[in-house]
CSV table of C-alpha atoms and ligand atoms in Angstrom, one decimal:
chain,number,residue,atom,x,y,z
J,128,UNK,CA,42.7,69.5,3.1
J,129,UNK,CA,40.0,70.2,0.6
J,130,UNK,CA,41.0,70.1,-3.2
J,131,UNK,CA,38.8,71.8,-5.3
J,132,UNK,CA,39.6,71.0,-8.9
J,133,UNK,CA,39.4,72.7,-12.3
J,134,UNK,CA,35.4,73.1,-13.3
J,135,UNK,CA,34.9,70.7,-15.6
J,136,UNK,CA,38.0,68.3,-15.2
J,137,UNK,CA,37.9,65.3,-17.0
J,138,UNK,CA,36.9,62.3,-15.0
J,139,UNK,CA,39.8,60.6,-15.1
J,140,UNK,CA,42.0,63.3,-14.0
J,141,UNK,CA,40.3,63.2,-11.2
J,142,UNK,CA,40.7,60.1,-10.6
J,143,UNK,CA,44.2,59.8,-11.2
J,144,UNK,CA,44.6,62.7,-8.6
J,145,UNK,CA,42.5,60.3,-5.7
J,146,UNK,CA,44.9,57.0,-6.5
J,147,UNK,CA,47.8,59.0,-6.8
J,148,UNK,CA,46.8,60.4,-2.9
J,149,UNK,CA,45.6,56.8,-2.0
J,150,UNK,CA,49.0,55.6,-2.8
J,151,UNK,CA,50.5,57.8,-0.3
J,152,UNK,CA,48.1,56.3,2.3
J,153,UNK,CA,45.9,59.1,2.6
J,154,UNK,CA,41.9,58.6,2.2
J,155,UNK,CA,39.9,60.9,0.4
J,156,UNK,CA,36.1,61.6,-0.3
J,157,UNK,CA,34.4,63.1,-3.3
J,158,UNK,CA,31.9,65.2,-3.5
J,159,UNK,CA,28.6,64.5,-4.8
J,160,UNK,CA,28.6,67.2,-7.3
J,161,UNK,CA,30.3,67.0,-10.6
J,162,UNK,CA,30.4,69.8,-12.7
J,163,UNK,CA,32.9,71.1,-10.1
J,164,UNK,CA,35.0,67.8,-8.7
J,165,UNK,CA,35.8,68.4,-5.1
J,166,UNK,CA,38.2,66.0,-2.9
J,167,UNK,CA,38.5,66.1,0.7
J,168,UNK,CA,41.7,64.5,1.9
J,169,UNK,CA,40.7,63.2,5.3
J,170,UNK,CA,43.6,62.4,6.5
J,171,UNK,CA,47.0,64.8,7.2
J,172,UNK,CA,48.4,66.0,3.9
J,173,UNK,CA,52.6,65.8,4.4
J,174,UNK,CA,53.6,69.2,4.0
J,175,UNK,CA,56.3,67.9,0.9
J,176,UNK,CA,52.9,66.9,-0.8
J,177,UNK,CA,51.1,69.5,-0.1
J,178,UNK,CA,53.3,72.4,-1.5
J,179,UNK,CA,53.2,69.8,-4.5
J,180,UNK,CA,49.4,69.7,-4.7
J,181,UNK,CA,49.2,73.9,-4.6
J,182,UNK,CA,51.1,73.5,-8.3
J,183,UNK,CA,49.5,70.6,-9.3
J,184,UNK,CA,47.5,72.3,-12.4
J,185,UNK,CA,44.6,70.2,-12.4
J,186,UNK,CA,44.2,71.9,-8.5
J,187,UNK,CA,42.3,75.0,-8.9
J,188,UNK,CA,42.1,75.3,-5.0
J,189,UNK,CA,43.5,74.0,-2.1
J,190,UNK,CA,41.2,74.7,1.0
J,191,UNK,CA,42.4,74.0,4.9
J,192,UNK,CA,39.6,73.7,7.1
J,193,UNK,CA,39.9,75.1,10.7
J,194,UNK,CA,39.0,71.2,12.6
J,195,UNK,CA,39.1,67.8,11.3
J,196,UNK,CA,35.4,68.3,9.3
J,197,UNK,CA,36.2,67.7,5.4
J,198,UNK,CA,33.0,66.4,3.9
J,199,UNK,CA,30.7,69.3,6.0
J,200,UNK,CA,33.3,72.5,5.3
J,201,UNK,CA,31.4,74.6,2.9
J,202,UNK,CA,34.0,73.9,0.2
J,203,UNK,CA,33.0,70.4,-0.1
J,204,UNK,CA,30.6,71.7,-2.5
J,205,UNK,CA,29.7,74.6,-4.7
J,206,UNK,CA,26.3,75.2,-3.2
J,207,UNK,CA,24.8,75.2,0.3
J,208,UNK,CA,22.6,71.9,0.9
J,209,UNK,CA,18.9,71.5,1.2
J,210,UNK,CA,17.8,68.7,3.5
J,211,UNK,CA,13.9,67.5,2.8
J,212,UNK,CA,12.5,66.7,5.6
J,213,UNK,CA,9.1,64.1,4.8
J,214,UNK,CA,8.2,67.1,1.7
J,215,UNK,CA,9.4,69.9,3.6
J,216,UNK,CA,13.0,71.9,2.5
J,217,UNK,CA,14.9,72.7,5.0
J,218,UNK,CA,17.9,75.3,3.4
J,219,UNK,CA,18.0,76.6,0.2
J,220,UNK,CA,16.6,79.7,0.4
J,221,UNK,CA,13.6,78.6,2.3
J,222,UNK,CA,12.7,79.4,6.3
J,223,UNK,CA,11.0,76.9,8.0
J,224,UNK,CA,9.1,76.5,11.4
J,225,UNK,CA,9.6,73.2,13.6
J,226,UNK,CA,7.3,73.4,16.6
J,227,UNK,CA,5.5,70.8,19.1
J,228,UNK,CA,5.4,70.3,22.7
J,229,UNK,CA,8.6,69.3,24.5
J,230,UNK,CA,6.8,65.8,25.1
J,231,UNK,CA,4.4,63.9,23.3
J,232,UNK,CA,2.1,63.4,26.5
J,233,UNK,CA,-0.6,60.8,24.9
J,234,UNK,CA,-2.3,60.5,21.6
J,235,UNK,CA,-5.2,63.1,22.3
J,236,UNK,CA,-2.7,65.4,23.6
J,237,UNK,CA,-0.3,65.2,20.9
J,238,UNK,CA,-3.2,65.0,18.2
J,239,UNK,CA,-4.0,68.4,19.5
J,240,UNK,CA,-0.6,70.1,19.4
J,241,UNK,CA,-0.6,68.7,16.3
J,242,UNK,CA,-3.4,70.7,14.7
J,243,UNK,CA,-2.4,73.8,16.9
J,244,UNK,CA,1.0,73.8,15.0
J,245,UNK,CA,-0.5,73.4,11.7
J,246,UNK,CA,-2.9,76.1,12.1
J,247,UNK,CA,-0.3,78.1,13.1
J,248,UNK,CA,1.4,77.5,9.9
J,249,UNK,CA,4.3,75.8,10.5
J,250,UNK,CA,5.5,73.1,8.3
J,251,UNK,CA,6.8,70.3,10.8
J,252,UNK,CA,6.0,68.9,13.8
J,253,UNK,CA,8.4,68.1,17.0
J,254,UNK,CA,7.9,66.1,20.6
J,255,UNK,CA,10.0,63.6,22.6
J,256,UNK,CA,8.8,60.2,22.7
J,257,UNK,CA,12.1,59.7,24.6
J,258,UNK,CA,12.9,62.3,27.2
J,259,UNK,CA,17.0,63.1,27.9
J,260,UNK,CA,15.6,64.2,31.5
J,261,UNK,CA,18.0,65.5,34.3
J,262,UNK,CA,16.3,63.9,37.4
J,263,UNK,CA,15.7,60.0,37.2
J,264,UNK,CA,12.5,61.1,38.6
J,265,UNK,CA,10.9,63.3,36.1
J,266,UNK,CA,8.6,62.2,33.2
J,267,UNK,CA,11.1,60.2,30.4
J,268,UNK,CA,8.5,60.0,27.9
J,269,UNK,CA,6.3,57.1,26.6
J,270,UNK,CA,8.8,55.5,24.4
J,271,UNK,CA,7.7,53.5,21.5
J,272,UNK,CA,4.3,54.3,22.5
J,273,UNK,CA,4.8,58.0,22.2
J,274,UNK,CA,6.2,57.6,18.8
J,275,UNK,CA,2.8,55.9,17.5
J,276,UNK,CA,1.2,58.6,19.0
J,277,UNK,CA,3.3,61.1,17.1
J,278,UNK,CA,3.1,59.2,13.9
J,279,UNK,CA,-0.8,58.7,14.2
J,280,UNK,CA,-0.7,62.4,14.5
J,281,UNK,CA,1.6,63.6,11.7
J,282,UNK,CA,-0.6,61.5,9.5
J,283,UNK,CA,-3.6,63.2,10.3
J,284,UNK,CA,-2.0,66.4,10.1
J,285,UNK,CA,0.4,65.6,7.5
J,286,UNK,CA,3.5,67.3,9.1
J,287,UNK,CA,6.2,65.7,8.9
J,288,UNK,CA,8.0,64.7,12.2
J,289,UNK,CA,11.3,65.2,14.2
J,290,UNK,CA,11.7,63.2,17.4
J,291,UNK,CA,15.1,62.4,19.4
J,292,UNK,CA,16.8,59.4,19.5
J,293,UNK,CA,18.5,58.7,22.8
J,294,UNK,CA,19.7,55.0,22.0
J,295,UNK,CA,20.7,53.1,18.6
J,296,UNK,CA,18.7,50.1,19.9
J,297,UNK,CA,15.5,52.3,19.5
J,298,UNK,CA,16.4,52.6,15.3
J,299,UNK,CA,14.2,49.8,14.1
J,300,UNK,CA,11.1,51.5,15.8
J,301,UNK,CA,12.1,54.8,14.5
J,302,UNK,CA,12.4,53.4,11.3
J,303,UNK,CA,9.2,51.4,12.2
J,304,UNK,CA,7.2,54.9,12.6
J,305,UNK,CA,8.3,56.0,9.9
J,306,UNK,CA,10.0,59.4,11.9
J,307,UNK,CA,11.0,62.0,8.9
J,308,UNK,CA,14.0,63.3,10.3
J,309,UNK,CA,15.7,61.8,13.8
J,310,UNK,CA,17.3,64.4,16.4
J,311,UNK,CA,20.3,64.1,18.4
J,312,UNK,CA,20.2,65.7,21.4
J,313,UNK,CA,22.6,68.3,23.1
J,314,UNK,CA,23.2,65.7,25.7
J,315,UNK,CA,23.7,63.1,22.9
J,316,UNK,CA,26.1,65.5,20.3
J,317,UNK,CA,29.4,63.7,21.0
J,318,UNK,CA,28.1,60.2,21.5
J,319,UNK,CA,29.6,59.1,18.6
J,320,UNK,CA,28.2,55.2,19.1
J,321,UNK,CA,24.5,56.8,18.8
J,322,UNK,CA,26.2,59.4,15.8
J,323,UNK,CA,27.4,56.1,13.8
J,324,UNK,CA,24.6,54.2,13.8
J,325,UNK,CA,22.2,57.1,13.8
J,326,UNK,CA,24.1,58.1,10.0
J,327,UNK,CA,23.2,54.6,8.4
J,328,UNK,CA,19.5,55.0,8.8
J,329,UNK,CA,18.9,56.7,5.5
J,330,UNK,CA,17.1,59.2,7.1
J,331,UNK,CA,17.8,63.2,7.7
J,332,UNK,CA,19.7,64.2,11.4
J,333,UNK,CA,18.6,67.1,13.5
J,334,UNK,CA,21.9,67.9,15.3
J,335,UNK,CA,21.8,70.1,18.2
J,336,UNK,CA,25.1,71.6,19.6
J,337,UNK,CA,26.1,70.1,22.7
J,338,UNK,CA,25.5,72.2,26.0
J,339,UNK,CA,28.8,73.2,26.0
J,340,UNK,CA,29.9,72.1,22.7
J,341,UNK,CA,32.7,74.7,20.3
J,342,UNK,CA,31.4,75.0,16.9
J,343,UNK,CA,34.3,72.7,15.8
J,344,UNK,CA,33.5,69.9,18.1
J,345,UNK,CA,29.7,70.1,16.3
J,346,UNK,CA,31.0,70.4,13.0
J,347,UNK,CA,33.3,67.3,14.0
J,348,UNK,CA,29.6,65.4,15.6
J,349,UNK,CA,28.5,66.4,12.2
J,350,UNK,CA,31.3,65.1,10.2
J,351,UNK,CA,31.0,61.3,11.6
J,352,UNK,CA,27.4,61.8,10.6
J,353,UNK,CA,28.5,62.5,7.0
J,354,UNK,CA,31.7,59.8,7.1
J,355,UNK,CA,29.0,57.1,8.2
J,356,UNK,CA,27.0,57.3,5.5
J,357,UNK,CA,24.4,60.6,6.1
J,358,UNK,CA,24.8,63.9,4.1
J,359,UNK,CA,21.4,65.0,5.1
J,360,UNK,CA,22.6,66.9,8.4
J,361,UNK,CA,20.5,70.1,9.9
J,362,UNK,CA,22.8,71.7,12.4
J,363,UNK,CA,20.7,73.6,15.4
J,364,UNK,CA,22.3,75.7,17.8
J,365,UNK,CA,20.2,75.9,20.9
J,366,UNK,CA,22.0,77.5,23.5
J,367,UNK,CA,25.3,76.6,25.5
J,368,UNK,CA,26.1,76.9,28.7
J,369,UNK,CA,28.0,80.5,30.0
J,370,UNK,CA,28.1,81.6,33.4
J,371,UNK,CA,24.5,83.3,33.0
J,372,UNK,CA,21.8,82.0,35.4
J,373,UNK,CA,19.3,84.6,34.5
J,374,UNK,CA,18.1,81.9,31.4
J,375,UNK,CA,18.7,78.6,31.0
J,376,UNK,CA,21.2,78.6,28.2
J,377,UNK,CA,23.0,81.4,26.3
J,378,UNK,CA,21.9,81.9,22.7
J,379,UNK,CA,25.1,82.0,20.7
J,380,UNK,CA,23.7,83.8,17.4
J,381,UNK,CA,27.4,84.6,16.8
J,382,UNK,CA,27.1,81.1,14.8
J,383,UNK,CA,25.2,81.8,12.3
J,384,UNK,CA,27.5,83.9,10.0
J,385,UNK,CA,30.3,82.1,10.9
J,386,UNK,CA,28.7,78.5,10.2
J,387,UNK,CA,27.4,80.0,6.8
J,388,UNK,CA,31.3,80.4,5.9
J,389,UNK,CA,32.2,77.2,7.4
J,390,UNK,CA,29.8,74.9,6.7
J,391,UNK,CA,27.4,74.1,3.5
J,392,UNK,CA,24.3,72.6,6.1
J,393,UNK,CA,21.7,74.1,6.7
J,394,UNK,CA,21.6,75.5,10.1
J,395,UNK,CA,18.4,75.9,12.6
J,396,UNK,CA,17.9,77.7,16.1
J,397,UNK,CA,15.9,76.6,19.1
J,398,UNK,CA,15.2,79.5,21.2
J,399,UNK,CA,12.9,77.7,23.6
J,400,UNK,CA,15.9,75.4,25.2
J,401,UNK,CA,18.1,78.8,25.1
J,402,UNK,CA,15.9,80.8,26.8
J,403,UNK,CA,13.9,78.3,28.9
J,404,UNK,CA,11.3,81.1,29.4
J,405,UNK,CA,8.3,81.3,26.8
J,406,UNK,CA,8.4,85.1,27.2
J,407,UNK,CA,11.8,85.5,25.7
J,408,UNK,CA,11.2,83.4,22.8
J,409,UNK,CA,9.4,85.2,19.9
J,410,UNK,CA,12.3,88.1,20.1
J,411,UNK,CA,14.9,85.5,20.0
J,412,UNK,CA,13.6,83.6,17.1
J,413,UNK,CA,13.0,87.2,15.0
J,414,UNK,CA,16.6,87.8,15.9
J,415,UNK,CA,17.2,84.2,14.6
J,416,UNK,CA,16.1,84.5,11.2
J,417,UNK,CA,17.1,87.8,10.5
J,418,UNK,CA,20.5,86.4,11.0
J,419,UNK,CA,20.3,84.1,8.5
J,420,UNK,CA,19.0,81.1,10.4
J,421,UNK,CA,17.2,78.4,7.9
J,422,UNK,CA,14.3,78.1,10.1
J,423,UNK,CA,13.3,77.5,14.2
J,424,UNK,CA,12.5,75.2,16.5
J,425,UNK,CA,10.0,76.5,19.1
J,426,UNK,CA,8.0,74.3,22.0
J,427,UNK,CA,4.8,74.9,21.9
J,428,UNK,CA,1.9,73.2,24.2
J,429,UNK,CA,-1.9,74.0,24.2
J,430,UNK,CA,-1.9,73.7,27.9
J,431,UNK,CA,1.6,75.4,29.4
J,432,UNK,CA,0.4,74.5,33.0
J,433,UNK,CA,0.0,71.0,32.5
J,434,UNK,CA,2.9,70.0,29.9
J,435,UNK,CA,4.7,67.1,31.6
J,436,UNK,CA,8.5,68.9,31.0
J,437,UNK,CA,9.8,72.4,29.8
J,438,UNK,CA,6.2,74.2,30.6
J,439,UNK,CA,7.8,77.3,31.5
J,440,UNK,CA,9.1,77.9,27.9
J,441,UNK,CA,5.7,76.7,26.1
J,442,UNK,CA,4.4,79.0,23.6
J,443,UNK,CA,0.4,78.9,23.6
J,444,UNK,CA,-0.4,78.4,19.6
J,445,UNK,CA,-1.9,82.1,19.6
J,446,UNK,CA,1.7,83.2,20.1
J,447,UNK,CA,3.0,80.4,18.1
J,448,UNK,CA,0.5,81.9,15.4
J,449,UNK,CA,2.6,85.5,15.8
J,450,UNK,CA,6.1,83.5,15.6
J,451,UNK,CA,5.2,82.1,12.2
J,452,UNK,CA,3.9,85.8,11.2
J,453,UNK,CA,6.8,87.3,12.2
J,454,UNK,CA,9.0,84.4,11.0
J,455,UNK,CA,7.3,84.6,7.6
J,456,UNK,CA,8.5,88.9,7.3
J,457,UNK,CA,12.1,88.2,8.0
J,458,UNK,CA,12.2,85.5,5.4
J,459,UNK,CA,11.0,88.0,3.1
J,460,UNK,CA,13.0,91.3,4.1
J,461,UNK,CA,16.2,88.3,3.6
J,462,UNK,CA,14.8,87.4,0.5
J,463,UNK,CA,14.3,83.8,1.3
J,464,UNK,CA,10.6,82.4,0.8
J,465,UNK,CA,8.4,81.1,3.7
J,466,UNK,CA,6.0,78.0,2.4
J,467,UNK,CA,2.3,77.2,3.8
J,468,UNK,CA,2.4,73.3,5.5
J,469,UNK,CA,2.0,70.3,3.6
J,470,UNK,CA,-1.4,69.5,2.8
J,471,UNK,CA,-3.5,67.9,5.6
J,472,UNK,CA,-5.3,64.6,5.2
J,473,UNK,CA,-2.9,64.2,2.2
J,474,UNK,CA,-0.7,60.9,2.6
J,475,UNK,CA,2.7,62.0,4.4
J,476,UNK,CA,5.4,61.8,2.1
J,477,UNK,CA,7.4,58.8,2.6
J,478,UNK,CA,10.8,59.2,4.1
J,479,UNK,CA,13.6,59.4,1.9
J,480,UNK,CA,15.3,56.4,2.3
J,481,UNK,CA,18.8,57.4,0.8
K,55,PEP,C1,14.5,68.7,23.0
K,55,PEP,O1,14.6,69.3,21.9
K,55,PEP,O2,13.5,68.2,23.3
K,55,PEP,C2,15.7,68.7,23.8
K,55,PEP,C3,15.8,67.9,24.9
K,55,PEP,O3,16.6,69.7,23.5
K,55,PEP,P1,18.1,69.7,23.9
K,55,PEP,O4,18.7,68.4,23.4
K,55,PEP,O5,18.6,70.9,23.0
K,55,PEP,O6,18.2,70.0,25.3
K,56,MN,MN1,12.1,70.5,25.9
């Protein structure tokens, strides 16, 4: 249950209304904003208290959400939230392009993508220094190696980074490399160890919807992120599994209205892991943002042929280059704005710590 409380309510009415639920054993959160107090009750209002709470005059609201996700239903708070990713807004009104190669395949290689994407004109940089692969046999990425490479070339480039995280025993390098927002995989979405310790790190989470996740069992993954201490949560839809073979995934746009009445986070969508076929993509991710997506992720790899994993759904930058156009249109005919990337050369911008 969500309480949203008389504008303006005087601190200690508010208050009074969290120890007076407190005593009944229930827990509650507050939310960050203040000229319009908000409490989530996390735990199962009694229905006696709750007919009591719905005339309770200081209650200008009571909200149910649909799941067990308090702190990430979009009445938590009175706006919808912008996560800065290193410098770079993701939300609020703003679309934003996250591209790289599946991989990061060795410094020269990733130094490459690197300036591809910029040129293309997208603001942040993606590529697995850890690889969530399905054979035990295929590339699984260079580890903590990869992630210098990555960081050596975000500074260059000055985009900011998004990498996965497979294991919470990798955080310290993470944090090491200074990675400006981590990514949980689909594979990854309901492991809530890696979710707990993931949300301490002070940083932004990338969280993609599990393969065949509901969009209550995500907003659920994204509430333990938010209970364990991280509010800066980008949802991305990236395709689930139907009984389609044609593609690799099925592309569930369907979510983007409905997350923008349940949810206040911002909320991307990966067309290249939907689609799994580079040709598909650029339609998909027009689709995307005309739908009121906050901004893509796309793979993109100089060399398609030669890209360790996910070749076949490799942009080349030149199309890349069209994606950002085309993305850049739809934020306008939306009436969002579409922003040039950071500065290169310029220092990155550190990572929030939070
Ligand atoms: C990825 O983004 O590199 C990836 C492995 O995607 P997903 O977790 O969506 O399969
Ligand atoms: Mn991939």
């Amino acid at each position: 249950m969500i309480l949203r409380l008389r504008p303006g309510l005087a601190e200690e009415r508010v208050q009074e209304l969290r120890e007076r639920l407190e005593a009944e054993g229930l827990r509650t959160a507050r939310s960050p904003e203040t000229a319009r107090p908000v409490i989530a009750v996390l735990d199962r209002v009694p229905a006696a208290l709750a007919a009591e709470l719905e005339r309770e005059p200081a209650v200008e609201e009571v909200v149910e959400s649909p799941g067990v996700w308090r702190r990430v239903h979009r009445a938590f708070r009175e706006g919808l939230s912008v996560v800065p990713v290193g410098g770079v807004n993701v939300g609020g009104g703003e679309v934003v392009v996250i591209a790289g190669p599946c991989s990061v395949e060795g410094a020269g290689a990733i130094r490459e993508a690197a300036w591809r994407v910029r040129e293309a004109g997208a603001q942040l940089l993606r590529g697995g220094a850890f690889k969530p692969r399905t054979s035990p046999y295929s590339f699984q990425g260079f580890g903590v190696e990869g992630l210098r490479q990555l960081k050596e070339a975000a500074e260059e480039t000055g985009l900011p980074v998004v990498t996965e995280i497979l294991d919470a025993a990798h955080l310290p390098a993470f944090l090491d490399q200074e990675v400006d927002c981590l990514q949980i995989g689909a594979r990854n979405m309901q492991n809530f160890t890696l979710l707990k310790a993931v949300a301490t790190a002070g940083r932004p989470v990338l969280l993609k919807r599990g393969l065949a996740a509901t969009v209550d069992e995500w907003l659920s993954a994204a509430e333990y992120l938010a209970a364990y201490g991280c509010p800066q949560i980008i949802l991305c839809e990236r395709g689930i599994r139907t009984f389609e073979t044609a593609t690799r995934n099925t592309l569930d746009l369907t979510v983007l209205p409905l997350l923008r009445e349940w949810t206040h986070l911002p909320v991307i969508v990966d067309p290249s892991h939907a689609a799994g076929i580079a040709r598909l993509i650029p339609p998909l991710a027009r689709a995307a943002v005309a739908a009121g997506a906050d901004g893509v992720a796309v793979e993109v790899h100089p060399h398609p042929s030669e890209a360790r994993s996910d070749g076949p759904q490799a942009l080349l930058p030149g199309e890349l280059t069209a994606l950002v156009a085309e993305a850049r249109v739809q934020a306008a005919v939306t009436g969002r704005s579409f922003h040039p990337p950071p500065r290169a050369g310029a220092a990155r911008q550190p990572a929030r710590r939070l």
